[in-house]
Amino acid sequence: MLMFAVIVASSGLLLMIERGILAEMKPLPLHPPNREDAVWRGTVPRPGRLSLDAGDSDLQVRQDVRNRTLRAVCGQPGMPRDPWDLPVGQRRTLLRHILVSDRYRFLYCYVPKVACSNWKRVLKVLAGVLDNVDVRLKMDHRSDLVFLADLRPDEIRYRLQHYFKFLFVREPLERLLSAYRNKFGEIREYQQRYGVEIVKRYRAGAGPSPAGDDVTFPEFLRYLADEDPERMNEHWMPVYHLCQPCAVRYDFVGSYERLEADANQVLEWVRAPPHVRFPARQAWYRPASPESLHYHLCSAPRALLQDVLPKYILDFSLFAYPLPNVTREACHQ
């Protein structure tokens, strides 16, 4: 009950912002390209009527838990039911994170640090821009992709109503650790744009010109504790704000923890051609693991975690992730 009360209270804060609502517009009939010449490998589910393989009981249980939780939280009075219920800034963020495939009639809300680069690669293959998912090139995260924000309101409404909609999620703090390791350990642009400011703000005796390439995880957490979730960089913005699962009724929520199986299931549902598969994780890639997360969390001040967790409480609750155990007993095991 306490956890549910926290969820409802956190949700209520989002509703205390002035809403920007566009005029209602009747959607025009749209006609995506004919797909009869494609080779199907499954039956596409109707939006809102997802049917799972009876043999995959684990998938069924997880989806049932997530669906029940989403309905419980999103059914609270005042929660958004539609993107046009959202304030303008929140709606803009949402529409800029939903990718469109008209040929295969699906919408994908991308979440950074949850294999979104590979999903963008898949979309480019499905659009005929890339020959296959193994083509080696630096990912351009904008070109040859269609975002819901690029379309007119009537076109947006039509696709939200008629297309298959999905997103992928990840344990919230593991996603933060992955973003921290990647952006502050490897990307000079992030070290200069965010790292320098974080060191200046939170490190005593940092000096006037820090390099920003040695930000510690606790310093990163202190930065997050002071940030407004709605204004965060997309790589550590809560999934709730990126994809608005109350305003958009997603047909499937996949997880990073069983990425390949869930991704290939989605490809079957959207009737992707048989040769299109989700890219395998490269051998050199070492993702943030539960063990490394446990180490970093146990090394951080407990009071700091108490300040950061409320910003991600909806991600934990809506997607059925347990809160981290950072008791003395757990950290000394």
JSON list of C-alpha atoms in Angstrom, two decimals, residues 153-296:
[
{"chain": "A", "resi": 153, "resn": "PRO", "atom": "CA", "xyz": [-2.08, 15.82, -35.88]},
{"chain": "A", "resi": 154, "resn": "ASP", "atom": "CA", "xyz": [-4.63, 13.88, -37.96]},
{"chain": "A", "resi": 155, "resn": "GLU", "atom": "CA", "xyz": [-1.90, 11.52, -39.19]},
{"chain": "A", "resi": 156, "resn": "ILE", "atom": "CA", "xyz": [-0.62, 11.07, -35.64]},
{"chain": "A", "resi": 157, "resn": "ARG", "atom": "CA", "xyz": [-4.08, 10.19, -34.33]},
{"chain": "A", "resi": 158, "resn": "TYR", "atom": "CA", "xyz": [-4.67, 7.66, -37.08]},
{"chain": "A", "resi": 159, "resn": "ARG", "atom": "CA", "xyz": [-1.44, 5.82, -36.43]},
{"chain": "A", "resi": 160, "resn": "LEU", "atom": "CA", "xyz": [-1.91, 5.83, -32.66]},
{"chain": "A", "resi": 161, "resn": "GLN", "atom": "CA", "xyz": [-5.33, 4.28, -33.14]},
{"chain": "A", "resi": 162, "resn": "HIS", "atom": "CA", "xyz": [-4.54, 1.71, -35.83]},
{"chain": "A", "resi": 163, "resn": "TYR", "atom": "CA", "xyz": [-0.84, 0.77, -35.63]},
{"chain": "A", "resi": 164, "resn": "PHE", "atom": "CA", "xyz": [0.87, -1.80, -33.41]},
{"chain": "A", "resi": 165, "resn": "LYS", "atom": "CA", "xyz": [2.71, 0.08, -30.65]},
{"chain": "A", "resi": 166, "resn": "PHE", "atom": "CA", "xyz": [5.63, -1.15, -28.56]},
{"chain": "A", "resi": 167, "resn": "LEU", "atom": "CA", "xyz": [8.58, -0.10, -26.43]},
{"chain": "A", "resi": 168, "resn": "PHE", "atom": "CA", "xyz": [11.43, -1.78, -24.59]},
{"chain": "A", "resi": 169, "resn": "VAL", "atom": "CA", "xyz": [12.38, -1.09, -20.97]},
{"chain": "A", "resi": 170, "resn": "ARG", "atom": "CA", "xyz": [15.28, -1.87, -18.66]},
{"chain": "A", "resi": 171, "resn": "GLU", "atom": "CA", "xyz": [15.91, -1.94, -14.92]},
{"chain": "A", "resi": 172, "resn": "PRO", "atom": "CA", "xyz": [15.97, 1.84, -14.24]},
{"chain": "A", "resi": 173, "resn": "LEU", "atom": "CA", "xyz": [19.21, 2.12, -12.27]},
{"chain": "A", "resi": 174, "resn": "GLU", "atom": "CA", "xyz": [21.02, -0.34, -14.54]},
{"chain": "A", "resi": 175, "resn": "ARG", "atom": "CA", "xyz": [20.04, 1.93, -17.44]},
{"chain": "A", "resi": 176, "resn": "LEU", "atom": "CA", "xyz": [21.49, 4.91, -15.53]},
{"chain": "A", "resi": 177, "resn": "LEU", "atom": "CA", "xyz": [24.73, 3.05, -14.90]},
{"chain": "A", "resi": 178, "resn": "SER", "atom": "CA", "xyz": [24.96, 2.15, -18.59]},
{"chain": "A", "resi": 179, "resn": "ALA", "atom": "CA", "xyz": [24.45, 5.80, -19.56]},
{"chain": "A", "resi": 180, "resn": "TYR", "atom": "CA", "xyz": [27.04, 6.93, -17.01]},
{"chain": "A", "resi": 181, "resn": "ARG", "atom": "CA", "xyz": [29.67, 4.45, -18.21]},
{"chain": "A", "resi": 182, "resn": "ASN", "atom": "CA", "xyz": [29.11, 5.22, -21.87]},
{"chain": "A", "resi": 183, "resn": "LYS", "atom": "CA", "xyz": [28.67, 8.99, -21.86]},
{"chain": "A", "resi": 184, "resn": "PHE", "atom": "CA", "xyz": [31.22, 9.95, -19.21]},
{"chain": "A", "resi": 185, "resn": "GLY", "atom": "CA", "xyz": [33.70, 7.18, -19.91]},
{"chain": "A", "resi": 186, "resn": "GLU", "atom": "CA", "xyz": [33.75, 7.30, -23.72]},
{"chain": "A", "resi": 187, "resn": "ILE", "atom": "CA", "xyz": [32.04, 10.36, -25.24]},
{"chain": "A", "resi": 188, "resn": "ARG", "atom": "CA", "xyz": [34.05, 13.58, -25.18]},
{"chain": "A", "resi": 189, "resn": "GLU", "atom": "CA", "xyz": [31.00, 15.68, -26.06]},
{"chain": "A", "resi": 190, "resn": "TYR", "atom": "CA", "xyz": [29.21, 14.54, -22.89]},
{"chain": "A", "resi": 191, "resn": "GLN", "atom": "CA", "xyz": [32.31, 15.00, -20.77]},
{"chain": "A", "resi": 192, "resn": "GLN", "atom": "CA", "xyz": [32.54, 18.62, -21.92]},
{"chain": "A", "resi": 193, "resn": "ARG", "atom": "CA", "xyz": [28.82, 19.40, -21.92]},
{"chain": "A", "resi": 194, "resn": "TYR", "atom": "CA", "xyz": [27.79, 17.67, -18.68]},
{"chain": "A", "resi": 195, "resn": "GLY", "atom": "CA", "xyz": [30.90, 16.31, -16.97]},
{"chain": "A", "resi": 196, "resn": "VAL", "atom": "CA", "xyz": [32.63, 19.68, -16.54]},
{"chain": "A", "resi": 197, "resn": "GLU", "atom": "CA", "xyz": [29.51, 21.19, -14.96]},
{"chain": "A", "resi": 198, "resn": "ILE", "atom": "CA", "xyz": [28.96, 18.19, -12.66]},
{"chain": "A", "resi": 199, "resn": "VAL", "atom": "CA", "xyz": [32.54, 18.31, -11.37]},
{"chain": "A", "resi": 200, "resn": "LYS", "atom": "CA", "xyz": [32.39, 22.09, -10.83]},
{"chain": "A", "resi": 201, "resn": "ARG", "atom": "CA", "xyz": [29.10, 21.80, -8.99]},
{"chain": "A", "resi": 202, "resn": "TYR", "atom": "CA", "xyz": [29.67, 18.77, -6.78]},
{"chain": "A", "resi": 203, "resn": "ARG", "atom": "CA", "xyz": [33.42, 18.31, -6.22]},
{"chain": "A", "resi": 204, "resn": "ALA", "atom": "CA", "xyz": [35.18, 20.38, -3.61]},
{"chain": "A", "resi": 205, "resn": "GLY", "atom": "CA", "xyz": [38.39, 21.93, -4.90]},
{"chain": "A", "resi": 206, "resn": "ALA", "atom": "CA", "xyz": [37.67, 20.98, -8.51]},
{"chain": "A", "resi": 207, "resn": "GLY", "atom": "CA", "xyz": [39.45, 24.02, -9.91]},
{"chain": "A", "resi": 208, "resn": "PRO", "atom": "CA", "xyz": [38.24, 26.40, -12.64]},
{"chain": "A", "resi": 209, "resn": "SER", "atom": "CA", "xyz": [38.82, 24.12, -15.66]},
{"chain": "A", "resi": 210, "resn": "PRO", "atom": "CA", "xyz": [38.10, 20.44, -14.93]},
{"chain": "A", "resi": 211, "resn": "ALA", "atom": "CA", "xyz": [38.30, 18.00, -17.83]},
{"chain": "A", "resi": 212, "resn": "GLY", "atom": "CA", "xyz": [34.95, 16.37, -17.01]},
{"chain": "A", "resi": 213, "resn": "ASP", "atom": "CA", "xyz": [36.27, 12.92, -17.90]},
{"chain": "A", "resi": 214, "resn": "ASP", "atom": "CA", "xyz": [36.47, 11.57, -14.35]},
{"chain": "A", "resi": 215, "resn": "VAL", "atom": "CA", "xyz": [32.92, 12.08, -13.05]},
{"chain": "A", "resi": 216, "resn": "THR", "atom": "CA", "xyz": [32.18, 9.58, -10.28]},
{"chain": "A", "resi": 217, "resn": "PHE", "atom": "CA", "xyz": [28.91, 7.67, -10.12]},
{"chain": "A", "resi": 218, "resn": "PRO", "atom": "CA", "xyz": [27.87, 9.38, -6.83]},
{"chain": "A", "resi": 219, "resn": "GLU", "atom": "CA", "xyz": [28.53, 12.78, -8.49]},
{"chain": "A", "resi": 220, "resn": "PHE", "atom": "CA", "xyz": [26.31, 11.73, -11.38]},
{"chain": "A", "resi": 221, "resn": "LEU", "atom": "CA", "xyz": [23.59, 10.70, -8.91]},
{"chain": "A", "resi": 222, "resn": "ARG", "atom": "CA", "xyz": [23.84, 14.05, -7.13]},
{"chain": "A", "resi": 223, "resn": "TYR", "atom": "CA", "xyz": [23.36, 15.76, -10.48]},
{"chain": "A", "resi": 224, "resn": "LEU", "atom": "CA", "xyz": [20.27, 13.62, -11.19]},
{"chain": "A", "resi": 225, "resn": "ALA", "atom": "CA", "xyz": [18.85, 14.34, -7.74]},
{"chain": "A", "resi": 226, "resn": "ASP", "atom": "CA", "xyz": [18.85, 18.06, -8.56]},
{"chain": "A", "resi": 227, "resn": "GLU", "atom": "CA", "xyz": [17.46, 17.69, -12.11]},
{"chain": "A", "resi": 228, "resn": "ASP", "atom": "CA", "xyz": [13.86, 18.08, -13.23]},
{"chain": "A", "resi": 229, "resn": "PRO", "atom": "CA", "xyz": [12.98, 14.71, -14.86]},
{"chain": "A", "resi": 230, "resn": "GLU", "atom": "CA", "xyz": [11.11, 16.43, -17.68]},
{"chain": "A", "resi": 231, "resn": "ARG", "atom": "CA", "xyz": [14.22, 18.42, -18.65]},
{"chain": "A", "resi": 232, "resn": "MET", "atom": "CA", "xyz": [16.79, 15.64, -18.40]},
{"chain": "A", "resi": 233, "resn": "ASN", "atom": "CA", "xyz": [18.92, 14.44, -21.28]},
{"chain": "A", "resi": 234, "resn": "GLU", "atom": "CA", "xyz": [17.11, 11.57, -23.02]},
{"chain": "A", "resi": 235, "resn": "HIS", "atom": "CA", "xyz": [19.81, 9.07, -22.00]},
{"chain": "A", "resi": 236, "resn": "TRP", "atom": "CA", "xyz": [18.80, 9.35, -18.34]},
{"chain": "A", "resi": 237, "resn": "MET", "atom": "CA", "xyz": [15.29, 10.75, -18.60]},
{"chain": "A", "resi": 238, "resn": "PRO", "atom": "CA", "xyz": [12.76, 8.35, -17.01]},
{"chain": "A", "resi": 239, "resn": "VAL", "atom": "CA", "xyz": [10.99, 6.09, -19.49]},
{"chain": "A", "resi": 240, "resn": "TYR", "atom": "CA", "xyz": [7.68, 7.42, -18.19]},
{"chain": "A", "resi": 241, "resn": "HIS", "atom": "CA", "xyz": [8.49, 10.88, -19.55]},
{"chain": "A", "resi": 242, "resn": "LEU", "atom": "CA", "xyz": [9.99, 9.59, -22.79]},
{"chain": "A", "resi": 243, "resn": "CYS", "atom": "CA", "xyz": [7.14, 7.27, -23.81]},
{"chain": "A", "resi": 244, "resn": "GLN", "atom": "CA", "xyz": [4.14, 8.32, -21.67]},
{"chain": "A", "resi": 245, "resn": "PRO", "atom": "CA", "xyz": [2.62, 4.83, -21.21]},
{"chain": "A", "resi": 246, "resn": "CYS", "atom": "CA", "xyz": [-0.60, 6.29, -19.79]},
{"chain": "A", "resi": 247, "resn": "ALA", "atom": "CA", "xyz": [-1.19, 8.60, -22.74]},
{"chain": "A", "resi": 248, "resn": "VAL", "atom": "CA", "xyz": [-0.28, 5.91, -25.30]},
{"chain": "A", "resi": 249, "resn": "ARG", "atom": "CA", "xyz": [-1.70, 2.40, -24.95]},
{"chain": "A", "resi": 250, "resn": "TYR", "atom": "CA", "xyz": [1.23, 0.22, -25.97]},
{"chain": "A", "resi": 251, "resn": "ASP", "atom": "CA", "xyz": [0.41, -3.25, -27.25]},
{"chain": "A", "resi": 252, "resn": "PHE", "atom": "CA", "xyz": [3.68, -4.74, -26.03]},
{"chain": "A", "resi": 253, "resn": "VAL", "atom": "CA", "xyz": [6.36, -3.80, -23.50]},
{"chain": "A", "resi": 254, "resn": "GLY", "atom": "CA", "xyz": [9.54, -5.77, -24.11]},
{"chain": "A", "resi": 255, "resn": "SER", "atom": "CA", "xyz": [12.47, -5.97, -21.74]},
{"chain": "A", "resi": 256, "resn": "TYR", "atom": "CA", "xyz": [16.21, -5.61, -22.09]},
{"chain": "A", "resi": 257, "resn": "GLU", "atom": "CA", "xyz": [16.63, -8.64, -19.86]},
{"chain": "A", "resi": 258, "resn": "ARG", "atom": "CA", "xyz": [15.30, -10.93, -22.63]},
{"chain": "A", "resi": 259, "resn": "LEU", "atom": "CA", "xyz": [15.98, -8.60, -25.50]},
{"chain": "A", "resi": 260, "resn": "GLU", "atom": "CA", "xyz": [16.56, -10.99, -28.39]},
{"chain": "A", "resi": 261, "resn": "ALA", "atom": "CA", "xyz": [13.54, -13.20, -27.71]},
{"chain": "A", "resi": 262, "resn": "ASP", "atom": "CA", "xyz": [11.17, -10.25, -27.16]},
{"chain": "A", "resi": 263, "resn": "ALA", "atom": "CA", "xyz": [12.52, -8.38, -30.19]},
{"chain": "A", "resi": 264, "resn": "ASN", "atom": "CA", "xyz": [12.12, -11.33, -32.52]},
{"chain": "A", "resi": 265, "resn": "GLN", "atom": "CA", "xyz": [8.61, -11.88, -31.17]},
{"chain": "A", "resi": 266, "resn": "VAL", "atom": "CA", "xyz": [7.78, -8.29, -32.13]},
{"chain": "A", "resi": 267, "resn": "LEU", "atom": "CA", "xyz": [9.21, -8.84, -35.62]},
{"chain": "A", "resi": 268, "resn": "GLU", "atom": "CA", "xyz": [6.87, -11.80, -36.02]},
{"chain": "A", "resi": 269, "resn": "TRP", "atom": "CA", "xyz": [3.88, -9.78, -34.85]},
{"chain": "A", "resi": 270, "resn": "VAL", "atom": "CA", "xyz": [4.54, -6.95, -37.32]},
{"chain": "A", "resi": 271, "resn": "ARG", "atom": "CA", "xyz": [5.06, -9.47, -40.15]},
{"chain": "A", "resi": 272, "resn": "ALA", "atom": "CA", "xyz": [8.64, -8.54, -40.89]},
{"chain": "A", "resi": 273, "resn": "PRO", "atom": "CA", "xyz": [10.20, -10.63, -43.70]},
{"chain": "A", "resi": 274, "resn": "PRO", "atom": "CA", "xyz": [11.95, -13.80, -42.48]},
{"chain": "A", "resi": 275, "resn": "HIS", "atom": "CA", "xyz": [15.44, -12.54, -43.31]},
{"chain": "A", "resi": 276, "resn": "VAL", "atom": "CA", "xyz": [15.07, -9.56, -40.96]},
{"chain": "A", "resi": 277, "resn": "ARG", "atom": "CA", "xyz": [16.28, -10.44, -37.48]},
{"chain": "A", "resi": 278, "resn": "PHE", "atom": "CA", "xyz": [17.24, -8.43, -34.45]},
{"chain": "A", "resi": 279, "resn": "PRO", "atom": "CA", "xyz": [21.04, -7.83, -34.34]},
{"chain": "A", "resi": 280, "resn": "ALA", "atom": "CA", "xyz": [22.98, -10.06, -31.98]},
{"chain": "A", "resi": 281, "resn": "ARG", "atom": "CA", "xyz": [24.97, -8.34, -29.25]},
{"chain": "A", "resi": 282, "resn": "GLN", "atom": "CA", "xyz": [28.54, -7.79, -30.39]},
{"chain": "A", "resi": 283, "resn": "ALA", "atom": "CA", "xyz": [31.16, -9.96, -28.67]},
{"chain": "A", "resi": 284, "resn": "TRP", "atom": "CA", "xyz": [33.16, -6.97, -27.42]},
{"chain": "A", "resi": 285, "resn": "TYR", "atom": "CA", "xyz": [30.18, -5.28, -25.76]},
{"chain": "A", "resi": 286, "resn": "ARG", "atom": "CA", "xyz": [30.09, -5.52, -21.97]},
{"chain": "A", "resi": 287, "resn": "PRO", "atom": "CA", "xyz": [26.75, -4.19, -20.70]},
{"chain": "A", "resi": 288, "resn": "ALA", "atom": "CA", "xyz": [26.19, -2.94, -17.19]},
{"chain": "A", "resi": 289, "resn": "SER", "atom": "CA", "xyz": [25.33, -6.00, -15.15]},
{"chain": "A", "resi": 290, "resn": "PRO", "atom": "CA", "xyz": [23.30, -6.53, -11.96]},
{"chain": "A", "resi": 291, "resn": "GLU", "atom": "CA", "xyz": [26.60, -7.27, -10.19]},
{"chain": "A", "resi": 292, "resn": "SER", "atom": "CA", "xyz": [28.29, -4.03, -11.28]},
{"chain": "A", "resi": 293, "resn": "LEU", "atom": "CA", "xyz": [25.11, -2.08, -10.44]},
{"chain": "A", "resi": 294, "resn": "HIS", "atom": "CA", "xyz": [25.04, -3.64, -6.97]},
{"chain": "A", "resi": 295, "resn": "TYR", "atom": "CA", "xyz": [28.66, -2.59, -6.43]},
{"chain": "A", "resi": 296, "resn": "HIS", "atom": "CA", "xyz": [28.04, 1.02, -7.51]}
]
